[in-house]
């Protein structure tokens, strides 16, 4: 976008102010508007669409699966029943991690999941989900919607015949459940922890072992000492897993997932075959689920953190600034290696980091002051 000089900006602002009056005087009569609406309504195709949506979540999984069901409901409501989407939990129609390929080939029309699951397809994908020590939910949304993030994401997915939309965010996650104290970076040596993704790679750099455990096995593994620690999501989901009954410490923050974005992916050809209003309805429902999921995570996590404090003997801890600084150094090394071998990942990371640098400066004078001096 062309930059406006101060003078131009003031001129435009004045014109915008005047436009309000012009709009009123130029208003069409009620009759004319009714007529126009009728014409528009008759232009809407009555064709019905029955689409399938697969997800990477267990069926009806709290917030993530439930949000997908709501997305389908909203699309049906907004389209007056012209579009119905049947939602399948992971494994019900296709295995969770095959969602991407199935939407790409058009076997199913759309899917909900998280872009870091597709790191094997393209290293750049994970920047659209979560980067350790990266941006929080509000900043990620600003980058995606207003900072060029979505455009890069679309460019990346285009070769897979997919169109992505931001469709949820977990907010800042927790650092995980530990049966060992973490007082210095040395305490990570020999630590066996369930920690997927880039976070797991950082853990290995500091001498720990990243153990892969399916969701259903984590509790038993932690209880039996097969692992010493695990990360999961945040207080709401973690409480349901029962970790507070078997772990000594609950560490904060989830430096490895500071605002994990979730995605809706739609088959590009199928999307293009829809009338314009249905395409807009999908985009609108995705934006609604984006804000709905984040709001649910924030509200439920706050509620369940208190529950964990009252219902268990778990000690809430925060990683020391020194530990976090060291983990951040290792993260930077890992991300540099990753982007060095993939030009598109480099391009996305450059956009991400430039935006992050700027917005951190802005938040230093706003959000940070607010949290430190007003809300603490
Ligand atoms: Ca997690």
Coordinates of C-alpha atoms and ligand atoms in Angstrom, one line a residue:
X1 CA 0.0 0.0 0.0
X2 CA 1.2 3.5 -0.8
X3 CA 2.2 5.5 2.2
X4 CA 0.2 8.6 2.9
X5 CA 1.8 11.8 3.8
X6 CA 0.4 13.6 6.9
X7 CA -1.2 16.2 4.7
X8 CA -2.9 13.5 2.5
X9 CA -4.0 11.6 5.5
X10 CA -5.7 14.7 7.0
X11 CA -7.3 15.5 3.7
X12 CA -8.7 11.9 3.4
X13 CA -9.9 12.0 7.0
X14 CA -11.8 15.2 6.3
X15 CA -13.4 13.7 3.2
X16 CA -14.4 10.5 5.1
X17 CA -16.1 12.8 7.7
X18 CA -18.1 14.5 5.0
X19 CA -19.0 11.2 3.4
X20 CA -21.2 10.4 6.3
X21 CA -23.5 13.3 5.5
X22 CA -23.4 12.6 1.7
X23 CA -24.3 9.0 2.4
X24 CA -27.4 10.1 4.3
X25 CA -28.7 12.6 1.7
X26 CA -28.1 10.0 -1.0
X27 CA -30.1 7.4 0.8
X28 CA -32.5 5.3 -1.3
X29 CA -36.1 5.1 -0.3
X30 CA -37.3 2.1 1.6
X31 CA -39.2 0.9 -1.5
X32 CA -36.1 1.0 -3.7
X33 CA -34.1 -0.9 -1.2
X34 CA -36.7 -3.6 -0.9
X35 CA -36.8 -4.0 -4.6
X36 CA -33.0 -4.2 -4.7
X37 CA -33.0 -6.9 -2.0
X38 CA -35.6 -8.9 -3.9
X39 CA -33.4 -8.8 -7.0
X40 CA -30.4 -9.9 -5.1
X41 CA -32.2 -12.7 -3.4
X42 CA -33.4 -14.1 -6.8
X43 CA -29.8 -14.0 -8.0
X44 CA -28.8 -16.5 -5.3
X45 CA -28.5 -20.0 -6.7
X46 CA -30.7 -22.5 -5.0
X47 CA -28.2 -25.3 -5.6
X48 CA -27.5 -27.3 -2.4
X49 CA -24.1 -28.4 -1.3
X50 CA -23.2 -31.3 1.0
X51 CA -19.6 -31.2 2.1
X52 CA -17.4 -33.3 4.3
X53 CA -15.0 -31.8 6.9
X54 CA -12.3 -34.0 8.5
X55 CA -10.4 -32.9 11.6
X56 CA -7.2 -33.8 13.3
X57 CA -9.1 -33.8 16.7
X58 CA -10.9 -36.6 18.5
X59 CA -14.7 -36.4 17.8
X60 CA -16.3 -33.6 19.8
X61 CA -13.0 -32.8 21.5
X62 CA -13.5 -29.9 23.9
X63 CA -13.1 -26.5 22.2
X64 CA -11.3 -27.8 19.1
X65 CA -13.8 -30.4 18.0
X66 CA -16.8 -28.5 19.4
X67 CA -15.7 -25.4 17.5
X68 CA -15.6 -27.5 14.2
X69 CA -19.2 -28.6 14.9
X70 CA -20.2 -24.9 15.5
X71 CA -18.5 -23.9 12.3
X72 CA -20.7 -26.3 10.3
X73 CA -23.8 -25.1 12.1
X74 CA -23.0 -21.4 11.3
X75 CA -22.4 -22.2 7.7
X76 CA -25.7 -24.0 7.5
X77 CA -27.5 -21.1 9.2
X78 CA -25.9 -18.4 7.2
X79 CA -26.6 -20.2 3.9
X80 CA -30.2 -20.8 4.8
X81 CA -29.5 -24.6 4.6
X82 CA -28.0 -24.4 1.1
X83 CA -24.7 -25.7 2.5
X84 CA -24.5 -28.5 5.0
X85 CA -21.1 -29.7 6.3
X86 CA -20.7 -33.1 8.0
X87 CA -17.9 -33.0 10.5
X88 CA -15.8 -36.1 11.2
X89 CA -13.4 -36.5 14.1
X90 CA -9.9 -37.7 13.4
X91 CA -10.0 -41.3 12.4
X92 CA -13.7 -41.4 11.7
X93 CA -13.3 -41.0 7.9
X94 CA -9.5 -40.6 7.5
X95 CA -6.6 -40.8 10.0
X96 CA -6.0 -37.4 11.6
X97 CA -2.7 -36.7 9.9
X98 CA -4.0 -37.6 6.5
X99 CA -6.5 -34.7 6.6
X100 CA -4.1 -32.5 4.5
X101 CA -3.7 -35.0 1.7
X102 CA -7.4 -35.8 1.5
X103 CA -8.4 -32.1 1.1
X104 CA -5.6 -31.5 -1.3
X105 CA -6.8 -34.3 -3.6
X106 CA -10.4 -33.3 -3.1
X107 CA -11.5 -36.6 -1.5
X108 CA -13.0 -34.4 1.2
X109 CA -13.7 -30.7 0.8
X110 CA -12.3 -29.2 4.0
X111 CA -10.4 -29.9 7.2
X112 CA -9.6 -28.3 10.5
X113 CA -6.2 -28.8 12.1
X114 CA -2.9 -27.1 12.8
X115 CA -0.3 -26.2 10.2
X116 CA 2.7 -27.6 12.2
X117 CA 1.3 -31.1 11.5
X118 CA 2.4 -30.5 7.9
X119 CA 6.0 -29.6 8.5
X120 CA 7.0 -32.7 6.6
X121 CA 5.2 -31.3 3.5
X122 CA 6.9 -27.9 3.9
X123 CA 9.1 -26.6 6.6
X124 CA 7.4 -23.1 6.2
X125 CA 4.0 -24.5 7.3
X126 CA 4.9 -24.4 11.0
X127 CA 5.3 -20.6 11.0
X128 CA 1.5 -20.5 10.4
X129 CA 1.0 -22.5 13.6
X130 CA 3.5 -21.8 16.3
X131 CA 7.1 -20.8 16.6
X132 CA 8.8 -21.2 20.1
X133 CA 9.3 -17.7 21.6
X134 CA 7.1 -16.4 18.8
X135 CA 4.1 -14.1 18.7
X136 CA 1.1 -14.4 20.9
X137 CA -2.5 -14.9 19.6
X138 CA -3.3 -11.2 19.2
X139 CA 0.0 -10.6 17.4
X140 CA -0.4 -13.6 15.2
X141 CA -3.8 -12.5 14.1
X142 CA -2.4 -9.0 13.4
X143 CA 0.3 -10.6 11.3
X144 CA -2.0 -12.9 9.4
X145 CA -5.0 -10.5 8.8
X146 CA -3.1 -7.2 8.5
X147 CA 0.6 -7.9 8.1
X148 CA 0.8 -10.1 5.0
X149 CA 0.7 -13.5 6.8
X150 CA -2.4 -14.9 5.1
X151 CA -1.1 -13.9 1.6
X152 CA 2.1 -15.9 2.3
X153 CA 0.1 -18.8 3.7
X154 CA -2.1 -18.9 0.6
X155 CA 1.0 -18.8 -1.6
X156 CA 2.5 -21.7 0.2
X157 CA -0.7 -23.8 0.1
X158 CA -1.6 -23.0 -3.5
X159 CA 0.7 -25.7 -4.8
X160 CA -1.2 -28.2 -2.7
X161 CA -4.5 -27.0 -4.2
X162 CA -5.6 -25.7 -0.8
X163 CA -6.9 -22.4 0.6
X164 CA -6.1 -21.8 4.3
X165 CA -7.9 -19.6 6.8
X166 CA -7.0 -18.8 10.5
X167 CA -9.6 -20.7 12.5
X168 CA -8.8 -20.7 16.2
X169 CA -5.9 -20.0 18.5
X170 CA -5.0 -21.7 21.8
X171 CA -3.5 -18.6 23.4
X172 CA -0.3 -19.0 25.4
X173 CA -0.1 -22.6 26.5
X174 CA 1.4 -23.9 29.7
X175 CA 5.0 -25.1 30.0
X176 CA 4.0 -28.6 31.2
X177 CA 3.7 -31.0 34.1
X178 CA 7.0 -32.0 35.7
X179 CA 8.0 -34.5 38.4
X180 CA 11.4 -32.9 38.6
X181 CA 12.2 -29.3 39.5
X182 CA 13.7 -27.2 36.7
X183 CA 15.9 -24.7 38.5
X184 CA 18.6 -24.3 35.8
X185 CA 19.1 -25.4 32.3
X186 CA 21.2 -28.3 33.6
X187 CA 18.1 -29.9 35.0
X188 CA 17.0 -30.7 31.5
X189 CA 19.8 -33.2 31.2
X190 CA 18.4 -36.6 31.0
X191 CA 14.8 -35.3 31.3
X192 CA 12.4 -37.5 29.4
X193 CA 9.5 -35.4 28.3
X194 CA 6.6 -35.6 25.9
X195 CA 7.3 -32.6 23.8
X196 CA 6.4 -32.5 20.0
X197 CA 7.6 -30.2 17.3
X198 CA 10.3 -27.6 17.4
X199 CA 10.0 -27.5 21.2
X200 CA 11.1 -31.1 21.3
X201 CA 14.1 -30.3 19.2
X202 CA 15.1 -27.5 21.7
X203 CA 14.7 -30.0 24.6
X204 CA 17.1 -32.4 22.9
X205 CA 19.6 -29.5 22.4
X206 CA 19.7 -29.0 26.2
X207 CA 20.2 -32.7 26.9
X208 CA 16.7 -34.0 27.3
X209 CA 14.9 -36.6 25.4
X210 CA 11.7 -35.8 23.5
X211 CA 9.4 -38.7 23.8
X212 CA 6.5 -39.2 21.4
X213 CA 3.4 -40.4 23.2
X214 CA -0.1 -40.5 21.8
X215 CA -2.7 -38.5 23.8
X216 CA -4.2 -41.6 25.4
X217 CA -0.8 -42.9 26.7
X218 CA 0.6 -39.7 28.3
X219 CA -1.1 -40.1 31.7
X220 CA 0.1 -43.7 32.2
X221 CA 3.6 -42.9 31.0
X222 CA 3.9 -40.0 33.4
X223 CA 2.4 -42.0 36.3
X224 CA 4.8 -44.9 35.7
X225 CA 7.8 -42.7 35.2
X226 CA 8.3 -43.7 31.6
X227 CA 8.5 -39.9 31.1
X228 CA 9.4 -37.3 33.8
X229 CA 7.4 -34.5 32.2
X230 CA 4.8 -33.7 29.6
X231 CA 3.4 -30.7 28.0
X232 CA -0.2 -30.7 26.7
X233 CA -2.3 -27.6 26.3
X234 CA -3.5 -25.4 29.1
X235 CA -5.3 -25.8 32.5
X236 CA -8.7 -26.7 30.9
X237 CA -7.6 -29.6 28.8
X238 CA -4.8 -30.6 31.2
X239 CA -7.3 -30.9 34.1
X240 CA -9.4 -33.3 32.0
X241 CA -6.3 -35.4 31.4
X242 CA -5.9 -35.6 35.2
X243 CA -2.2 -34.6 35.2
X244 CA -2.7 -32.7 38.4
X245 CA -3.2 -36.0 40.2
X246 CA 0.2 -37.3 39.3
X247 CA 2.6 -34.4 38.7
X248 CA 4.4 -32.3 41.3
X249 CA 4.9 -29.1 39.4
X250 CA 3.0 -27.2 36.7
X251 CA 5.4 -24.9 34.9
X252 CA 4.6 -21.7 33.0
X253 CA 4.8 -20.4 30.3
X254 CA 4.5 -22.6 27.3
X255 CA 7.5 -20.9 25.5
X256 CA 7.2 -23.6 22.8
X257 CA 3.6 -22.6 22.0
X258 CA 2.9 -19.0 22.7
X259 CA -0.2 -18.6 20.6
X260 CA -0.7 -21.6 18.4
X261 CA -2.9 -20.8 15.5
X262 CA -5.3 -23.4 14.1
X263 CA -6.4 -23.7 10.5
X264 CA -9.2 -24.4 8.2
X265 CA -8.1 -25.7 4.9
X266 CA -10.4 -25.9 1.9
X267 CA -9.9 -27.6 -1.5
X268 CA -9.1 -24.8 -3.9
X269 CA -11.1 -26.1 -6.9
X270 CA -14.1 -27.0 -4.8
X271 CA -14.1 -23.6 -3.2
X272 CA -13.9 -21.9 -6.6
X273 CA -16.9 -23.9 -7.7
X274 CA -19.1 -22.3 -5.0
X275 CA -21.2 -19.2 -5.6
X276 CA -19.5 -16.1 -4.2
X277 CA -21.9 -15.8 -1.3
X278 CA -21.1 -19.3 0.0
X279 CA -17.4 -18.6 -0.4
X280 CA -17.9 -15.5 1.7
X281 CA -19.9 -17.5 4.3
X282 CA -17.0 -20.0 4.7
X283 CA -14.6 -17.2 5.2
X284 CA -16.9 -15.5 7.7
X285 CA -17.6 -18.7 9.7
X286 CA -13.8 -19.3 9.8
X287 CA -13.2 -15.8 11.3
X288 CA -15.9 -16.5 13.8
X289 CA -14.5 -19.8 14.9
X290 CA -11.1 -18.1 15.1
X291 CA -12.3 -15.7 17.8
X292 CA -14.6 -18.2 19.4
X293 CA -11.9 -20.8 20.0
X294 CA -9.4 -18.2 21.4
X295 CA -12.2 -16.8 23.7
X296 CA -13.0 -20.3 24.9
X297 CA -9.4 -21.2 25.6
X298 CA -8.9 -17.9 27.6
X299 CA -12.1 -18.3 29.6
X300 CA -11.9 -22.0 30.4
X301 CA -8.1 -21.9 31.2
X302 CA -8.7 -19.1 33.7
X303 CA -11.4 -21.1 35.3
X304 CA -9.5 -24.3 35.4
X305 CA -6.2 -22.8 36.7
X306 CA -8.1 -21.9 39.8
X307 CA -9.6 -25.4 40.0
X308 CA -6.2 -27.0 39.8
X309 CA -5.0 -24.7 42.6
X310 CA -7.9 -25.7 44.9
X311 CA -8.3 -29.4 43.9
X312 CA -4.7 -30.5 44.0
X313 CA -1.4 -30.1 45.7
X314 CA 0.4 -29.2 42.5
X315 CA 2.9 -26.4 42.8
X316 CA 2.6 -23.7 40.2
X317 CA 6.0 -22.6 39.0
X318 CA 7.5 -20.2 36.5
X319 CA 10.6 -20.9 34.5
X320 CA 13.3 -18.4 35.5
X321 CA 14.2 -15.6 33.0
X322 CA 17.7 -17.2 32.7
X323 CA 16.3 -20.6 31.6
X324 CA 14.0 -18.9 29.2
X325 CA 16.9 -16.8 27.7
X326 CA 18.9 -20.0 27.2
X327 CA 16.0 -21.9 25.6
X328 CA 15.5 -19.0 23.3
X329 CA 19.1 -19.1 22.1
X330 CA 18.8 -22.8 21.2
X331 CA 15.4 -22.1 19.5
X332 CA 17.0 -19.4 17.3
X333 CA 19.7 -21.9 16.2
X334 CA 17.2 -24.5 15.3
X335 CA 15.0 -22.1 13.3
X336 CA 18.1 -20.7 11.5
X337 CA 19.0 -24.3 10.4
X338 CA 15.4 -24.9 9.3
X339 CA 15.1 -21.7 7.2
X340 CA 18.6 -22.1 5.7
X341 CA 17.5 -25.2 3.8
X342 CA 14.2 -23.9 2.5
X343 CA 13.9 -20.6 0.7
X344 CA 10.1 -20.3 1.2
X345 CA 10.5 -21.0 4.9
X346 CA 13.1 -18.2 4.9
X347 CA 10.8 -15.8 3.2
X348 CA 8.0 -16.5 5.7
X349 CA 10.3 -16.4 8.7
X350 CA 11.6 -13.0 7.5
X351 CA 8.1 -11.6 7.3
X352 CA 7.2 -13.2 10.7
X353 CA 10.3 -11.8 12.5
X354 CA 10.1 -8.3 10.9
X355 CA 6.5 -8.1 12.1
X356 CA 7.3 -9.5 15.5
X357 CA 10.2 -7.0 16.0
X358 CA 7.9 -4.1 15.3
X359 CA 5.0 -5.2 17.3
X360 CA 7.1 -6.1 20.3
X361 CA 8.3 -2.5 20.3
X362 CA 4.7 -1.3 20.2
X363 CA 3.6 -3.6 23.0
X364 CA 6.5 -2.4 25.1
X365 CA 4.7 0.9 25.4
X366 CA 1.2 -0.6 25.6
X367 CA 0.4 -4.2 26.5
X368 CA 3.6 -4.7 28.6
X369 CA 3.0 -1.5 30.6
X370 CA -0.6 -2.5 31.0
X371 CA 0.2 -6.0 32.3
X372 CA 3.1 -4.9 34.5
X373 CA 1.7 -1.7 36.0
X374 CA -2.1 -2.0 35.8
X375 CA -3.1 -5.6 35.9
X376 CA -0.4 -7.0 38.2
Ligands
LIG1 CA1 0.9 -28.2 23.4

